[in-house]
CSV table of C-alpha atoms and ligand atoms in Angstrom, one decimal:
chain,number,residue,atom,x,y,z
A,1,UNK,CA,-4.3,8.2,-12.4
A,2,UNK,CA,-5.6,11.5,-11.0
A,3,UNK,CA,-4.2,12.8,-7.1
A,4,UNK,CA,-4.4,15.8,-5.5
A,5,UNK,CA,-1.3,16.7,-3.5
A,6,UNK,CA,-2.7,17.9,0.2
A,7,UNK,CA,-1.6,21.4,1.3
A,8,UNK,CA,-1.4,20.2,5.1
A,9,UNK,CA,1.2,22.0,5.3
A,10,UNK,CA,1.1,26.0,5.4
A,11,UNK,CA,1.6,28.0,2.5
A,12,UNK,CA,1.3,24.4,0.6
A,13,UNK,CA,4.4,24.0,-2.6
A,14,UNK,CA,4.6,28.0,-2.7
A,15,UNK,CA,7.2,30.5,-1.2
A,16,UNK,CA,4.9,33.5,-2.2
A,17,UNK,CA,2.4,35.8,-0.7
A,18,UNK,CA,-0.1,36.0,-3.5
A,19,UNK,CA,-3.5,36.5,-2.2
A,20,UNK,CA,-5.2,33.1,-2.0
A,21,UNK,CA,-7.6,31.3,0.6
A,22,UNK,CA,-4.9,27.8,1.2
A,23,UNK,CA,-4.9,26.9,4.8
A,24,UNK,CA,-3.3,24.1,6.5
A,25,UNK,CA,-6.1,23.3,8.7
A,26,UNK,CA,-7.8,19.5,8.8
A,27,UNK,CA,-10.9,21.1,8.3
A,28,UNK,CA,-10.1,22.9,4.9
A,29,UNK,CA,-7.9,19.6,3.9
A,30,UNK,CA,-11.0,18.0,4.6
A,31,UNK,CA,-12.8,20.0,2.3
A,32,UNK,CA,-9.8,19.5,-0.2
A,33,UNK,CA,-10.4,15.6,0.4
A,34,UNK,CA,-13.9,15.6,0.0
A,35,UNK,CA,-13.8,17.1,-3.2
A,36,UNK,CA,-11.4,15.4,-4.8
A,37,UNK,CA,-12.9,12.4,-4.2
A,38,UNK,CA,-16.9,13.5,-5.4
A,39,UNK,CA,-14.3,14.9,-8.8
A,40,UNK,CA,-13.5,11.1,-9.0
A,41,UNK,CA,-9.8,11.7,-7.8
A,42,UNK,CA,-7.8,8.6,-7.7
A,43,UNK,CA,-6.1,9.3,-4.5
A,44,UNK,CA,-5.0,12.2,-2.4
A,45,UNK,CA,-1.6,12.5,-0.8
A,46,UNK,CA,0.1,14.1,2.5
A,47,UNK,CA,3.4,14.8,3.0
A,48,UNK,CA,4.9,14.4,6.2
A,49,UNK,CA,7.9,17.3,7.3
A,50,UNK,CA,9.5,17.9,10.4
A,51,UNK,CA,10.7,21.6,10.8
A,52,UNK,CA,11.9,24.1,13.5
A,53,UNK,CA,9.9,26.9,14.9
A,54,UNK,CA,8.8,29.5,12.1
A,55,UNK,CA,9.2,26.6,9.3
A,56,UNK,CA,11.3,27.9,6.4
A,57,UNK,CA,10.4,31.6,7.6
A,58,UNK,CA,10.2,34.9,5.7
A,59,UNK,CA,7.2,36.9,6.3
A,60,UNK,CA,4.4,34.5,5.4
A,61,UNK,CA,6.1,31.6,8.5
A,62,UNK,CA,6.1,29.1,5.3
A,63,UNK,CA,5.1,25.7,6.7
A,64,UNK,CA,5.4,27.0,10.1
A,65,UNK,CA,1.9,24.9,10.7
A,66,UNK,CA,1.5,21.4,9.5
A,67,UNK,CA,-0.8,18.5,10.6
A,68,UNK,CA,0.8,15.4,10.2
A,69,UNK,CA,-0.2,13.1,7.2
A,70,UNK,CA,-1.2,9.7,9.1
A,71,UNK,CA,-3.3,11.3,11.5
A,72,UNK,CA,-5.3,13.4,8.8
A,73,UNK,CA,-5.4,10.6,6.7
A,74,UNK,CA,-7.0,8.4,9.5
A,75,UNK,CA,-9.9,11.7,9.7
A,76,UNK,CA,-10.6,11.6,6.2
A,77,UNK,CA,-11.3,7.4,5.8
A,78,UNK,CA,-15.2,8.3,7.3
A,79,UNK,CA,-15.1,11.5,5.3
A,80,UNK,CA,-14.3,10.2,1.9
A,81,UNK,CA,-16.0,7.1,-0.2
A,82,UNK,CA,-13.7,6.4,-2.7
A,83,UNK,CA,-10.6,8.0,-3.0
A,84,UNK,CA,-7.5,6.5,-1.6
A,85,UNK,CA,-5.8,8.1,1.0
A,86,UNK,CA,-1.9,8.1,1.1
A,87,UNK,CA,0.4,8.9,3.9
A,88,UNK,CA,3.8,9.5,4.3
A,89,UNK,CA,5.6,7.8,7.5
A,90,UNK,CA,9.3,8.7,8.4
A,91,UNK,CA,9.8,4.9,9.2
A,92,UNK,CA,13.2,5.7,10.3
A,93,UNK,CA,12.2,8.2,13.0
A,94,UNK,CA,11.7,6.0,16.0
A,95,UNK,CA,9.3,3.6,14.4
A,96,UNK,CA,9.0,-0.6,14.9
A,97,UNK,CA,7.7,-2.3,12.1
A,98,UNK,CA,5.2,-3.7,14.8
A,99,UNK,CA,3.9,-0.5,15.4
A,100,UNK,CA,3.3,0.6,12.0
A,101,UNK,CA,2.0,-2.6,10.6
A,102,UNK,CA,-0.9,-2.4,13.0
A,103,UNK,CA,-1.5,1.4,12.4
A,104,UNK,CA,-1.8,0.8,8.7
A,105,UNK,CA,-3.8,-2.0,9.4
A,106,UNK,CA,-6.2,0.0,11.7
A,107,UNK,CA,-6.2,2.9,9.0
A,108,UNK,CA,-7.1,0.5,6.5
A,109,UNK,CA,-10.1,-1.0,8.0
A,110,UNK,CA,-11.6,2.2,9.2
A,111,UNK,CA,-11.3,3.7,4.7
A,112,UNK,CA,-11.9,-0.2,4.2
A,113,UNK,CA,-8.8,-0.7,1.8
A,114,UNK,CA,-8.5,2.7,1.0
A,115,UNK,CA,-5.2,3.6,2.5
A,116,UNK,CA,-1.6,4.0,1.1
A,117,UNK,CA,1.9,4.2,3.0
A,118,UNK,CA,4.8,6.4,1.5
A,119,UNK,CA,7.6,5.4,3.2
A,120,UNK,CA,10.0,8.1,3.2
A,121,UNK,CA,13.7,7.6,4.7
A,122,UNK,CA,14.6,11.1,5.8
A,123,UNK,CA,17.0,13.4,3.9
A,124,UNK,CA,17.5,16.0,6.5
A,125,UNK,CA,20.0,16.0,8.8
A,126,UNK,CA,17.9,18.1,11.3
A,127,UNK,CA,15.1,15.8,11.2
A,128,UNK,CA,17.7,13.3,12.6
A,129,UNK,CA,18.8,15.3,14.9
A,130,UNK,CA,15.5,16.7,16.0
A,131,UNK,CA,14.6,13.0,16.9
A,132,UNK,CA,18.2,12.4,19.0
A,133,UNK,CA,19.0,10.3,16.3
A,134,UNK,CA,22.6,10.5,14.5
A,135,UNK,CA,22.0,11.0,10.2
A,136,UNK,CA,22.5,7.7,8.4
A,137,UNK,CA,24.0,7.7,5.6
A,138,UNK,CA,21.7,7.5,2.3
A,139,UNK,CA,21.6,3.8,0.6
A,140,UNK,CA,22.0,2.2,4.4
A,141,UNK,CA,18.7,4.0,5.0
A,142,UNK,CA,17.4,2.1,1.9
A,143,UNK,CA,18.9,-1.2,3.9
A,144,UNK,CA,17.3,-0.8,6.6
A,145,UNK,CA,13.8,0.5,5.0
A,146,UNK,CA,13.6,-3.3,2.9
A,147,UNK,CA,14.0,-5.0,6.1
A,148,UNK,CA,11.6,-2.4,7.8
A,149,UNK,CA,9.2,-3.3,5.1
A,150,UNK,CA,9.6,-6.9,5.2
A,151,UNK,CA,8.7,-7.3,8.0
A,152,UNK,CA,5.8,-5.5,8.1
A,153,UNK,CA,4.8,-7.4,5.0
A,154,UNK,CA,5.4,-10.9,7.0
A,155,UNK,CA,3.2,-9.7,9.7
A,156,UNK,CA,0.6,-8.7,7.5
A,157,UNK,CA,0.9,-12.0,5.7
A,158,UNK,CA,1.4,-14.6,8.5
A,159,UNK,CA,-1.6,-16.2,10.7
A,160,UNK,CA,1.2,-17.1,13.3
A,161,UNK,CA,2.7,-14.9,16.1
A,162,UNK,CA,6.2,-14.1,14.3
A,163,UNK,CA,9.5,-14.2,16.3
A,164,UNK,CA,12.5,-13.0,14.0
A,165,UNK,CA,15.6,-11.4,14.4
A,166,UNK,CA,16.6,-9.1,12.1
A,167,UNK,CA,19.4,-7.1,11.6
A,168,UNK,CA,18.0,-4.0,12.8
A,169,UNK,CA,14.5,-4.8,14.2
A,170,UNK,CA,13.8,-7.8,16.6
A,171,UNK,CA,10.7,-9.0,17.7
A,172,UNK,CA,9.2,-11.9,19.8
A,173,UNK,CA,5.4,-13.8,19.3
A,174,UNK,CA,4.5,-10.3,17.3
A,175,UNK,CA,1.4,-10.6,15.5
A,176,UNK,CA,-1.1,-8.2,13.7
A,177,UNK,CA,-4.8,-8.7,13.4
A,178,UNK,CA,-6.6,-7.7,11.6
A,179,UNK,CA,-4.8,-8.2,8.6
A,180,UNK,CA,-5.1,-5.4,5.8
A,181,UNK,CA,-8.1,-5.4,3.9
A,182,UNK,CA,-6.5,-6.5,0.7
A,183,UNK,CA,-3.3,-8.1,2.6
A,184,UNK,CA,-1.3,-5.3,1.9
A,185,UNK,CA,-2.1,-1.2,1.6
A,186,UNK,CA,-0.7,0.4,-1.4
A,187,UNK,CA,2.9,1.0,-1.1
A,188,UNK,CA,4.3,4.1,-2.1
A,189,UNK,CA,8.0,5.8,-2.3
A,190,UNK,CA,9.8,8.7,-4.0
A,191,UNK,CA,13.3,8.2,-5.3
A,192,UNK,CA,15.9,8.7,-7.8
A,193,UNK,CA,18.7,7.8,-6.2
A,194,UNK,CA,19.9,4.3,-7.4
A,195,UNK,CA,19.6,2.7,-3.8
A,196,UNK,CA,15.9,4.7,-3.9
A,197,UNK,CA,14.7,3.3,-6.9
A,198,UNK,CA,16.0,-0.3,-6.4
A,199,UNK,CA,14.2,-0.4,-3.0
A,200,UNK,CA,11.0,0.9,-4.9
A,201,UNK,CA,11.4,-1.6,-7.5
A,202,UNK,CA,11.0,-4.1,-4.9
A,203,UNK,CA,8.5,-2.7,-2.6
A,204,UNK,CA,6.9,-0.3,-4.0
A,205,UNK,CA,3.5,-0.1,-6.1
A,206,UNK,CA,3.8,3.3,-7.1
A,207,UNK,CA,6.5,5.6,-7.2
A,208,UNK,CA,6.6,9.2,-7.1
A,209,UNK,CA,9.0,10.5,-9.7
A,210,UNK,CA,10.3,14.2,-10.3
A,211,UNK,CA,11.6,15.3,-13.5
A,212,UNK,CA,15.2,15.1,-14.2
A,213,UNK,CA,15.5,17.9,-15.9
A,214,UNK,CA,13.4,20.9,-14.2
A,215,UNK,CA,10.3,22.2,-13.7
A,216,UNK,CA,10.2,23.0,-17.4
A,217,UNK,CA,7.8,21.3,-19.1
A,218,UNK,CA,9.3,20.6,-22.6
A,219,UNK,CA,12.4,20.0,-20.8
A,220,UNK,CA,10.9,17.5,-18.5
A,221,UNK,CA,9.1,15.3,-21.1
A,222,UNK,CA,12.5,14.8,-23.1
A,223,UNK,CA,14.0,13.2,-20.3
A,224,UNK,CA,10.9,11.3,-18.6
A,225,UNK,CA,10.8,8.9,-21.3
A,226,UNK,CA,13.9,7.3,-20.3
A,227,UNK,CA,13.9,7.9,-16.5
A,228,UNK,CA,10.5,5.7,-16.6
A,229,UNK,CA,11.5,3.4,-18.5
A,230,UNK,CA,14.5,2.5,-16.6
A,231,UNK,CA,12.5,2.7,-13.6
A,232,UNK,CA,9.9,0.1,-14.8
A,233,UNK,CA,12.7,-2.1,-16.2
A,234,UNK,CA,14.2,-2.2,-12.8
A,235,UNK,CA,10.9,-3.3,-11.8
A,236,UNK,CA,10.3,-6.3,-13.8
A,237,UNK,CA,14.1,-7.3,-13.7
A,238,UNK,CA,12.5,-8.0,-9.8
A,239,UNK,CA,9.3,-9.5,-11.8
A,240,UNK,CA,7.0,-6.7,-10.7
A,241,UNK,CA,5.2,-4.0,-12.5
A,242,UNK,CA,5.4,-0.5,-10.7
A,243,UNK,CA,3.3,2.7,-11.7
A,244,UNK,CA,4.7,6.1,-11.7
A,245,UNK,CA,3.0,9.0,-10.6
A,246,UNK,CA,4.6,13.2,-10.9
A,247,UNK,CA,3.3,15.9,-9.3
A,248,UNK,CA,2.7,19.2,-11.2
A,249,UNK,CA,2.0,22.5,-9.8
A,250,UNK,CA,-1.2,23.2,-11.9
A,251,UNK,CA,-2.3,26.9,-12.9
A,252,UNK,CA,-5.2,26.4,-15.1
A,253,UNK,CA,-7.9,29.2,-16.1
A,254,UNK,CA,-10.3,30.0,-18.7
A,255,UNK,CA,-7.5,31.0,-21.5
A,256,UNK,CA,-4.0,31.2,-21.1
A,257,UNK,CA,-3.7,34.8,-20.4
A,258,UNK,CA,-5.4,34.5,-17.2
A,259,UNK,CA,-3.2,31.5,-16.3
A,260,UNK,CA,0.0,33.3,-16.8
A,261,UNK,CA,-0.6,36.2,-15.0
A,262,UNK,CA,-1.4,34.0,-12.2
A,263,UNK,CA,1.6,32.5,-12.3
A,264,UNK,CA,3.6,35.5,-12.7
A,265,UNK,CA,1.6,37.3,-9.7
A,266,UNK,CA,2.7,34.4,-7.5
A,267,UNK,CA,6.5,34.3,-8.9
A,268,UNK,CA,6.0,38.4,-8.3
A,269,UNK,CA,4.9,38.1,-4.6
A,270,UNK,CA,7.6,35.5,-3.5
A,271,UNK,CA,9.0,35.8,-0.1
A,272,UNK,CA,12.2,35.7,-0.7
A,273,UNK,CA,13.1,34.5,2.9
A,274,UNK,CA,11.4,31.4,2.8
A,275,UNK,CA,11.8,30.7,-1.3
A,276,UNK,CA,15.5,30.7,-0.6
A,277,UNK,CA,15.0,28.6,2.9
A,278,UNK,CA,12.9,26.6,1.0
A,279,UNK,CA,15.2,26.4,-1.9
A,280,UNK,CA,18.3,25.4,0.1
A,281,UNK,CA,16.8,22.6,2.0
A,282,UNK,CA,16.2,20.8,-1.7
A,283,UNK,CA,19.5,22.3,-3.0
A,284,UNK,CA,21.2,20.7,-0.1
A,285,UNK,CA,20.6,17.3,1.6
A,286,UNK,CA,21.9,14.1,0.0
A,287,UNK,CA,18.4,13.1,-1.7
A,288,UNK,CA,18.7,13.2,-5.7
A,289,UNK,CA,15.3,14.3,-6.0
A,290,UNK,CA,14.4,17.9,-7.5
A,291,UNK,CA,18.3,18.5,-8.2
A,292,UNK,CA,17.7,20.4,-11.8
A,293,UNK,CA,15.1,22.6,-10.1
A,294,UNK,CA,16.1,26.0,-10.2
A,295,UNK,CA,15.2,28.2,-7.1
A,296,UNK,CA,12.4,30.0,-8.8
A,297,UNK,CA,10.9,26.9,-10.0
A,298,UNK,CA,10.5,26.5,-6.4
A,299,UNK,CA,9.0,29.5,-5.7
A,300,UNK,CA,6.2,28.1,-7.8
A,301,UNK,CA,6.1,24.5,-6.5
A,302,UNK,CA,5.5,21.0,-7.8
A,303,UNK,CA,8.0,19.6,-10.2
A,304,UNK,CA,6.4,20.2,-13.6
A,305,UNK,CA,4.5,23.6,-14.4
A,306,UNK,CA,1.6,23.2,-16.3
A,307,UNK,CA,0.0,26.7,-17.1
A,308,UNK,CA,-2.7,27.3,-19.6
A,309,UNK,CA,-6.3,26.7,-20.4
A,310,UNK,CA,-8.2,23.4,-19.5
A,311,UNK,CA,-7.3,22.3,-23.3
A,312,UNK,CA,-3.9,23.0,-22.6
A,313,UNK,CA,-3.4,21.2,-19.4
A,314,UNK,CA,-4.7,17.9,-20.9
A,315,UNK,CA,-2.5,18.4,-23.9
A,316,UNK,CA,0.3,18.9,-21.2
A,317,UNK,CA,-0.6,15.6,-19.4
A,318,UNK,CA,-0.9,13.6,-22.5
A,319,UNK,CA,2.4,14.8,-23.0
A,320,UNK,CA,3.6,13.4,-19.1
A,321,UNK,CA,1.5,10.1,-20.3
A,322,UNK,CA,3.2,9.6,-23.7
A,323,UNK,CA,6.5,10.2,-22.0
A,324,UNK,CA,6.0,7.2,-19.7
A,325,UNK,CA,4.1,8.6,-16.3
A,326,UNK,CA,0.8,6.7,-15.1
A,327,UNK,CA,-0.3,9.5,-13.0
A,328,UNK,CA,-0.5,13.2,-11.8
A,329,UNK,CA,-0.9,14.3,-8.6
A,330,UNK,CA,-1.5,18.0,-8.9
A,331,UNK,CA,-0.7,20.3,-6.5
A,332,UNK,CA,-2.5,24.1,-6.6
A,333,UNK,CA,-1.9,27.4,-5.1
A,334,UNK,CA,-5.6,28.8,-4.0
A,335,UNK,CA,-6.8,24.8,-3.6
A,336,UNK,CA,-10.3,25.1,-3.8
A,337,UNK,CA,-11.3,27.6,-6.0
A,338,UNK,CA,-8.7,26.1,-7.9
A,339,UNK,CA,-9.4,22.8,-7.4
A,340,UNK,CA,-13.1,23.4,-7.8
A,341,UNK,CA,-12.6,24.6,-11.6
A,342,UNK,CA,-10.0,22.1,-12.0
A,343,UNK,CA,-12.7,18.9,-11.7
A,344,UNK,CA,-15.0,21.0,-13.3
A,345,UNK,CA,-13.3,22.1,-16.7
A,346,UNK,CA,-10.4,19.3,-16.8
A,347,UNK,CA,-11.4,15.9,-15.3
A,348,UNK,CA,-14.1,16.0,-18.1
A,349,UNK,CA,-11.6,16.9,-20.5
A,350,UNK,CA,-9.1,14.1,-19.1
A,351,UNK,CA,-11.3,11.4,-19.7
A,352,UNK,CA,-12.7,12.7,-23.0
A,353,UNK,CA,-8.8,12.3,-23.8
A,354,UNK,CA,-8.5,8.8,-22.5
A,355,UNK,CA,-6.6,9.9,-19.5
A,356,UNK,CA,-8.5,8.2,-16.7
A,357,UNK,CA,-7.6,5.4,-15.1
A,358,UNK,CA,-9.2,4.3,-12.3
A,359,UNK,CA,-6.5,3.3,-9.5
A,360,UNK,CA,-7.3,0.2,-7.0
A,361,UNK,CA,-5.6,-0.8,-4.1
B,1,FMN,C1,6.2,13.6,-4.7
B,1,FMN,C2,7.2,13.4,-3.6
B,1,FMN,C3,6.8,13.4,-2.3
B,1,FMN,C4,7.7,13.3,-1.2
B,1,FMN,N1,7.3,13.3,0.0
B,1,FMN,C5,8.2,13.4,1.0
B,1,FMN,C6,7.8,13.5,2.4
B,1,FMN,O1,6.6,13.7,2.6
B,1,FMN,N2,8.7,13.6,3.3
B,1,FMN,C7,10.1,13.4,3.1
B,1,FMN,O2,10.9,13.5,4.0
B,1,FMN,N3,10.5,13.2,1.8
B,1,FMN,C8,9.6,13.2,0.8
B,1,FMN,N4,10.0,13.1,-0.5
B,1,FMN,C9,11.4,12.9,-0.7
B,1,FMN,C10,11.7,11.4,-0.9
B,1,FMN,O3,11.4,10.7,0.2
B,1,FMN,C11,13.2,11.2,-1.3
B,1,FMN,O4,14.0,11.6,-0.2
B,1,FMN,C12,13.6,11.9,-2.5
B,1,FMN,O5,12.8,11.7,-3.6
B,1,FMN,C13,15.0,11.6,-2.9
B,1,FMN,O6,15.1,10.3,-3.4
B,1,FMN,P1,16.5,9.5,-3.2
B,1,FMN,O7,16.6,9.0,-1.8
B,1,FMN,O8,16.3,8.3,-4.1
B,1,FMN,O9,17.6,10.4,-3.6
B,1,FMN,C14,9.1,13.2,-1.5
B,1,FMN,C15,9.5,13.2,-2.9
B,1,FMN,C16,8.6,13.4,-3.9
B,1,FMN,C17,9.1,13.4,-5.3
């Protein structure tokens, strides 16, 4: 599987001012979208953050400007033909399973059964608090998500107004029409945590994983092998198969030279405000996500680096496949130059390799 990691949010997965055209905007995610999907992209991704005035700061404001993911998402189904779109949803923000059940739905007829939900719980305490909410504590988020997604699986499912009360959600003659287009949308979740990854062994039909071990590509593909396996095991033990999906931060040129000095020039130009901002929120927080990354692996972005020439970026994600991952979802740092040479000099390559896969919902 082949994704492209939205950069809805400003300054994208990078802490740095390098010169590069990246913008936030709908109208260049758009572009992003577009493209990705006409490169035969599996799916394209947006992440949903709530942050303070100035975002994580420093002189570039990084993040200070994002769009949220369900909105843009909803834009791009007339936009794009094949690719699936995935948002992420803070369903613990204020949400009833009601109300999200019926936008998915919605969001699902108008890409027709294109549309994916990453339900994320919240691991910031000032997201919380931003929404009046008091923090709950991490596997009682995971609680209350299963119900949350029970439910909106029962009202997808039944042809009969549903009355139920749950333990957190209630509801009385609910009912959602139309249903999805495939009776469910694709379900997505990140996790490492064991309460994160049981609830996306249950739910879940794909599961963004980060490496255990660092950005560090070597490093990462020694330990994959067994976090995917346990993951998948978990999975079955629930009789279900789940897919896995990582995100590297791709720096691909012509030769290798080229691509390193890119990534040096970026590592070179960090702002060091927001790369230690940005640093801290992911060094803090009580996620288990991301916690061998070191700060300047941060300053680069994504959670696997994967620098070199076309040849050497497919030998890199044969390497992720081999260790047990069913997918990248890349993220870039100028997005569509770079994405433009990306589907022009490695999705050929990928497939050559036997690395595509097309995805369906
Ligand atoms: C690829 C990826 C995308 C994520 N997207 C979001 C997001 O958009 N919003 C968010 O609050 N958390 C996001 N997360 C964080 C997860 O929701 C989760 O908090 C984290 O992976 C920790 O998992 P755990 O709860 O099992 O410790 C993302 C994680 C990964 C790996």
């Amino acid at each position: 599987m082949l994704g492209l990691f939205l950069p809805l949010q400003q300054g994208a997965w990078s802490p740095s001012t390098w010169t590069r055209g990246t913008s936030w905007s709908f109208d260049y995610n758009a572009e992003c979208a577009v493209r990705a999907d006409e490169f035969g992209f599996d799916l394209v991704f947006g992440l949903a953050q709530w942050l303070g005035k100035g975002g994580y700061g420093g002189q570039m404001q990084f993040r200070a400007n994002a769009t949220d993911p369900l909105l843009v998402t909803a834009g791009l189904a007339p936009l794009t033909r094949n690719v699936i779109l995935i948002s992420t949803v803070h369903i613990l923000y204020g949400w009833h399973p009601l109300h999200l059940a019926k936008f998915a739905a919605s969001i699902d007829h108008m890409s027709h059964g294109r549309w994916g939900l990453n339900v994320v719980t919240g691991y910031k305490k000032s997201e919380y608090e931003m929404f009046g909410i008091a923090p709950i504590e991490h596997d009682l988020r995971y609680r209350m998500a299963d119900e949350f997604c029970a439910l909106m699986r029962r009202l997808w499912a039944e042809d009969e107004n549903l009355t139920t009360e749950g333990r957190w959600w209630r509801m009385k003659d609910a009912f959602v029409a139309p249903k999805p287009v495939h009776g469910s949308v694709l379900m997505v979740n990140a996790a490492s945590s064991g309460a994160g990854l049981e609830f996306a062994a249950q739910h879940s039909d794909l599961i963004f994983i980060t490496s255990p071990a660092g950005a560090n590509l070597d490093r990462a593909c020694e330990a994959l092998p067994a976090h995917n396996a346990r993951i998948k095991a978990l999975a079955r033990a629930h009789g279900r198969e789940v897919r896995t999906i990582i995100n590297p931060h791709v720096i691909c040129r012509e030769t290798e030279r080229e691509a390193r000095a890119q990534y040096r020039a970026i590592l070179e130009h960090q702002d060091p405000v927001a790369a230690d901002n940005f640093h801290a929120t992911f060094a803090g927080g009580d996620q288990s996500s991301w916690r061998a990354a070191t700060r300047e692996d941060w300053v680069i972005g994504g959670n696997v680096h994967v620098v070199g020439s076309p040849e050497q970026v497919v030998e890199a994600f044969a390497r992720l496949h081999a260790a047990g991952c069913d997918g990248v979802q890349v993220n870039f740092y100028d997005y569509l130059p770079d994405l433009e040479f990306f589907g022009t000099r490695v999705v050929p390559l990928m497939a050559e390799a036997g690395l595509r896969r097309a995805l369906t919902c």
